[in-house]
Amino acid sequence: DAGVTQSPTHLIKTRGQQVTLRCSPKSGHDTVSWYQQALGQGPQFIFQYYEEEERQRGNFPDRFSGHQFPNYSSELNVNALLLGDSALYLCASSSGIPPGDEQFFGPGTRLTVL
Amino acid sequence: QKEVEQNSGPLSVPEGAIASLNCTYSDRGSQSFFWYRQYSGKSPELIMFIYSNGDKEDGRFTAQLNKASQYVSLLIRDSQPSDSATYLCAVWEARGSYIPTFGRGTSLIVHP
């Protein structure tokens, strides 16, 4: 079992561009949550997907959107990138919410916006 | 605005000592409390979680929860240099939504 995978590992974009990040959850997990972690900060919850629907959303603008596919994999899309969007984007998979002891984070995607 | 507060540290302890990491939270509706370890440049990994007041032990780790004081802590016994990392506290609300709020983490350094 590969665990939670994310792609790409690193990404460099310029302001105003759009980006798509991808996540494949651990086998058997049906819930995917996305987080943004700025340097020196804790992760901030963006949103969570279950059964292909956005179930919960944190305090992020509509520029942040997502999708979950029937195989439970997920995408995070960010439009009109700002310098402040530079961060580590983490995907976490679980089976149920709250996650209990079955919660695993992917390695993250490091996004740099120039 | 829900807040989760952690002392950013660094907390420095000698090898073999007990490391005590603390976290306070503002929302009395919080129901689930999680501790994660994050090594530099890596993603967080779950250490343990606690729902009920009191202590919960898992190997060298003990989580302590006091809902009246809105306080949760993590004790690491027999600290090892490999425990050197940032420890994140996360609080999940359970009223109508399950949205986690993370603290900014405490940096722990265990020196030989």
Tab-separated table of C-alpha atoms in Angstrom:
chain	number	residue	atom	x	y	z
A	1	ASP	CA	0.000	0.000	0.000
A	2	ALA	CA	1.562	3.283	-1.144
A	3	GLY	CA	-0.201	5.328	1.502
A	4	VAL	CA	-1.271	8.849	0.617
A	5	THR	CA	0.382	10.201	-2.499
A	6	GLN	CA	0.473	13.757	-3.797
A	7	SER	CA	1.668	15.284	-7.020
A	8	PRO	CA	3.576	17.227	-7.969
A	9	THR	CA	6.179	17.467	-5.206
A	10	HIS	CA	7.183	21.003	-6.050
A	11	LEU	CA	5.642	23.652	-8.231
A	12	ILE	CA	6.612	27.188	-9.201
A	13	LYS	CA	3.980	29.525	-10.612
A	14	THR	CA	3.622	33.241	-11.177
A	15	ARG	CA	0.967	35.546	-9.832
A	16	GLY	CA	-2.373	35.272	-11.594
A	17	GLN	CA	-1.806	31.744	-12.813
A	18	GLN	CA	-3.889	28.722	-11.921
A	19	VAL	CA	-2.678	25.487	-10.342
A	20	THR	CA	-4.040	21.977	-9.813
A	21	LEU	CA	-2.713	19.706	-7.108
A	22	ARG	CA	-3.551	16.028	-6.864
A	23	CYS	CA	-3.987	13.537	-4.059
A	24	SER	CA	-4.608	9.807	-3.908
A	25	PRO	CA	-5.808	8.583	-0.520
A	26	LYS	CA	-4.680	5.506	1.305
A	27	SER	CA	-6.441	2.352	0.188
A	28	GLY	CA	-9.716	1.954	2.052
A	29	HIS	CA	-10.068	5.633	2.900
A	30	ASP	CA	-12.997	7.588	1.513
A	31	THR	CA	-12.437	11.045	2.985
A	32	VAL	CA	-9.877	13.550	1.753
A	33	SER	CA	-9.025	16.802	3.489
A	34	TRP	CA	-6.790	19.559	2.169
A	35	TYR	CA	-4.627	21.881	4.241
A	36	GLN	CA	-2.380	24.852	3.603
A	37	GLN	CA	0.706	25.151	5.773
A	38	ALA	CA	2.709	28.355	5.615
A	39	LEU	CA	6.271	28.336	6.889
A	40	GLY	CA	6.383	28.268	10.683
A	41	GLN	CA	2.632	27.832	11.011
A	42	GLY	CA	0.303	24.956	11.677
A	43	PRO	CA	-1.807	23.528	8.858
A	44	GLN	CA	-4.948	25.470	7.992
A	45	PHE	CA	-7.989	23.486	6.913
A	46	ILE	CA	-9.133	24.305	3.380
A	47	PHE	CA	-11.899	21.786	2.743
A	48	GLN	CA	-12.883	18.165	2.981
A	49	TYR	CA	-14.418	15.793	0.449
A	50	TYR	CA	-16.537	12.739	1.043
A	51	GLU	CA	-18.659	10.876	-1.501
A	52	GLU	CA	-17.522	13.306	-4.189
A	53	GLU	CA	-18.966	16.288	-2.353
A	54	GLU	CA	-17.397	19.136	-0.424
A	55	ARG	CA	-18.591	18.474	3.121
A	56	GLN	CA	-16.786	21.098	5.142
A	57	ARG	CA	-14.913	24.236	4.217
A	58	GLY	CA	-12.497	26.400	6.125
A	59	ASN	CA	-12.014	30.127	5.820
A	60	PHE	CA	-10.600	30.201	2.301
A	61	PRO	CA	-11.812	32.264	-0.666
A	62	ASP	CA	-13.627	30.808	-3.657
A	63	ARG	CA	-10.347	30.865	-5.591
A	64	PHE	CA	-9.740	27.575	-3.827
A	65	SER	CA	-11.876	24.791	-5.217
A	66	GLY	CA	-11.693	21.064	-5.350
A	67	HIS	CA	-13.060	17.851	-6.611
A	68	GLN	CA	-13.248	14.238	-5.555
A	69	PHE	CA	-13.443	11.431	-8.074
A	70	PRO	CA	-15.297	8.111	-7.769
A	71	ASN	CA	-12.021	6.382	-6.841
A	72	TYR	CA	-11.732	8.849	-3.909
A	73	SER	CA	-8.748	10.689	-5.348
A	74	SER	CA	-8.982	14.437	-5.160
A	75	GLU	CA	-7.792	17.648	-6.758
A	76	LEU	CA	-7.229	21.083	-5.302
A	77	ASN	CA	-7.465	23.992	-7.715
A	78	VAL	CA	-6.296	27.486	-6.952
A	79	ASN	CA	-7.108	30.304	-9.369
A	80	ALA	CA	-5.593	33.774	-9.672
A	81	LEU	CA	-2.573	32.871	-7.581
A	82	LEU	CA	-1.269	35.396	-5.078
A	83	LEU	CA	2.170	35.595	-3.500
A	84	GLY	CA	0.529	34.650	-0.202
A	85	ASP	CA	-0.566	31.321	-1.651
A	86	SER	CA	3.028	30.119	-1.426
A	87	ALA	CA	2.916	27.261	1.074
A	88	LEU	CA	3.035	23.527	1.586
A	89	TYR	CA	-0.269	21.984	0.551
A	90	LEU	CA	-1.117	18.841	2.424
A	91	CYS	CA	-3.671	16.211	1.693
A	92	ALA	CA	-4.894	13.905	4.450
A	93	SER	CA	-6.982	10.810	4.039
A	94	SER	CA	-9.147	9.112	6.606
A	95	SER	CA	-12.127	6.864	6.971
A	96	GLY	CA	-14.716	9.000	8.705
A	97	ILE	CA	-14.676	12.289	10.552
A	98	PRO	CA	-13.254	13.019	13.079
A	99	PRO	CA	-10.466	10.876	11.743
A	100	GLY	CA	-9.703	8.743	14.766
A	101	ASP	CA	-6.437	6.872	14.550
A	102	GLU	CA	-6.759	6.239	10.833
A	103	GLN	CA	-5.533	9.513	9.441
A	104	PHE	CA	-2.530	9.892	7.218
A	105	PHE	CA	-1.006	12.905	5.538
A	106	GLY	CA	0.598	12.841	2.149
A	107	PRO	CA	4.105	14.224	1.630
A	108	GLY	CA	2.713	17.541	0.443
A	109	THR	CA	3.160	19.791	-2.558
A	110	ARG	CA	5.421	22.791	-2.091
A	111	LEU	CA	3.933	25.678	-4.096
A	112	THR	CA	5.984	28.780	-4.748
A	113	VAL	CA	4.285	31.786	-6.310
A	114	LEU	CA	6.616	34.385	-7.826
B	1	GLN	CA	-12.585	32.806	15.816
B	2	LYS	CA	-11.476	29.509	17.261
B	3	GLU	CA	-7.939	29.618	18.604
B	4	VAL	CA	-5.467	26.935	19.521
B	5	GLU	CA	-2.409	28.202	21.320
B	6	GLN	CA	0.947	26.519	21.647
B	7	ASN	CA	4.253	27.883	22.851
B	8	SER	CA	6.451	27.893	19.756
B	9	GLY	CA	9.537	26.998	21.811
B	10	PRO	CA	12.025	25.644	21.286
B	11	LEU	CA	11.632	23.367	24.264
B	12	SER	CA	14.981	21.796	25.014
B	13	VAL	CA	15.242	18.671	27.177
B	14	PRO	CA	18.055	16.220	27.836
B	15	GLU	CA	17.890	12.677	26.533
B	16	GLY	CA	15.928	10.449	28.900
B	17	ALA	CA	13.903	13.302	30.415
B	18	ILE	CA	10.166	13.876	30.230
B	19	ALA	CA	9.096	16.455	27.659
B	20	SER	CA	5.844	18.267	28.402
B	21	LEU	CA	4.048	19.991	25.542
B	22	ASN	CA	1.006	22.147	26.181
B	23	CYS	CA	-1.947	23.404	24.190
B	24	THR	CA	-4.901	25.608	25.102
B	25	TYR	CA	-8.021	26.134	23.039
B	26	SER	CA	-10.770	28.725	23.010
B	27	ASP	CA	-13.853	26.821	21.831
B	28	ARG	CA	-15.673	25.018	24.636
B	29	GLY	CA	-17.536	22.991	22.000
B	30	SER	CA	-14.353	21.211	21.000
B	31	GLN	CA	-14.627	17.496	21.367
B	32	SER	CA	-11.631	15.791	19.784
B	33	PHE	CA	-7.983	16.577	20.395
B	34	PHE	CA	-5.108	15.335	18.314
B	35	TRP	CA	-1.335	15.472	18.596
B	36	TYR	CA	0.913	15.249	15.556
B	37	ARG	CA	4.658	15.146	15.095
B	38	GLN	CA	6.212	16.930	12.153
B	39	TYR	CA	9.855	16.570	11.268
B	40	SER	CA	11.460	19.437	9.412
B	41	GLY	CA	10.504	19.315	5.743
B	42	LYS	CA	8.079	16.437	6.250
B	43	SER	CA	4.336	16.129	6.643
B	44	PRO	CA	2.607	15.674	10.020
B	45	GLU	CA	2.086	12.203	11.405
B	46	LEU	CA	-0.536	11.366	13.976
B	47	ILE	CA	0.757	10.454	17.435
B	48	MET	CA	-2.490	10.060	19.315
B	49	PHE	CA	-5.873	11.559	20.025
B	50	ILE	CA	-8.053	11.975	23.091
B	51	TYR	CA	-11.760	12.629	23.560
B	52	SER	CA	-12.389	12.281	27.285
B	53	ASN	CA	-11.082	14.126	30.306
B	54	GLY	CA	-8.119	12.461	31.929
B	55	ASP	CA	-5.062	10.653	30.636
B	56	LYS	CA	-4.518	8.395	27.658
B	57	GLU	CA	-1.267	6.495	27.322
B	58	ASP	CA	0.337	4.986	24.245
B	59	GLY	CA	3.860	3.717	24.714
B	60	ARG	CA	6.103	6.600	25.738
B	61	PHE	CA	3.360	9.142	25.008
B	62	THR	CA	0.600	10.323	27.346
B	63	ALA	CA	-2.088	12.789	26.344
B	64	GLN	CA	-3.862	14.671	29.114
B	65	LEU	CA	-7.150	16.520	28.651
B	66	ASN	CA	-8.871	18.967	30.965
B	67	LYS	CA	-11.973	20.343	29.266
B	68	ALA	CA	-12.883	22.606	32.192
B	69	SER	CA	-9.556	24.386	31.814
B	70	GLN	CA	-9.579	24.004	28.007
B	71	TYR	CA	-6.148	22.492	28.166
B	72	VAL	CA	-4.561	19.474	26.519
B	73	SER	CA	-0.999	18.297	26.936
B	74	LEU	CA	1.370	15.673	25.597
B	75	LEU	CA	4.017	14.051	27.743
B	76	ILE	CA	6.908	12.203	26.161
B	77	ARG	CA	8.738	9.930	28.573
B	78	ASP	CA	12.348	8.836	28.084
B	79	SER	CA	12.835	11.469	25.367
B	80	GLN	CA	15.184	10.501	22.548
B	81	PRO	CA	17.060	12.693	20.064
B	82	SER	CA	14.792	11.173	17.391
B	83	ASP	CA	11.847	12.869	19.140
B	84	SER	CA	13.257	16.248	18.080
B	85	ALA	CA	10.526	17.698	15.891
B	86	THR	CA	7.631	20.136	15.910
B	87	TYR	CA	4.568	18.926	17.774
B	88	LEU	CA	1.212	20.132	16.525
B	89	CYS	CA	-1.981	20.213	18.548
B	90	ALA	CA	-5.270	20.068	16.625
B	91	VAL	CA	-8.757	20.567	17.979
B	92	TRP	CA	-11.894	19.348	16.222
B	93	GLU	CA	-15.273	20.908	16.858
B	94	ALA	CA	-18.194	18.490	16.779
B	95	ARG	CA	-21.211	20.781	16.767
B	96	GLY	CA	-22.649	20.728	13.273
B	97	SER	CA	-19.306	20.540	11.572
B	98	TYR	CA	-16.039	18.756	11.851
B	99	ILE	CA	-13.460	21.388	11.127
B	100	PRO	CA	-10.038	21.100	12.710
B	101	THR	CA	-8.033	24.007	14.037
B	102	PHE	CA	-4.296	23.514	14.424
B	103	GLY	CA	-1.903	25.319	16.695
B	104	ARG	CA	1.331	26.607	15.207
B	105	GLY	CA	3.296	23.868	16.929
B	106	THR	CA	6.006	23.578	19.561
B	107	SER	CA	9.557	22.815	18.521
B	108	LEU	CA	11.139	20.152	20.720
B	109	ILE	CA	14.883	19.576	20.874
B	110	VAL	CA	16.184	16.534	22.711
B	111	HIS	CA	19.918	16.832	23.245
B	112	PRO	CA	22.187	13.866	24.037
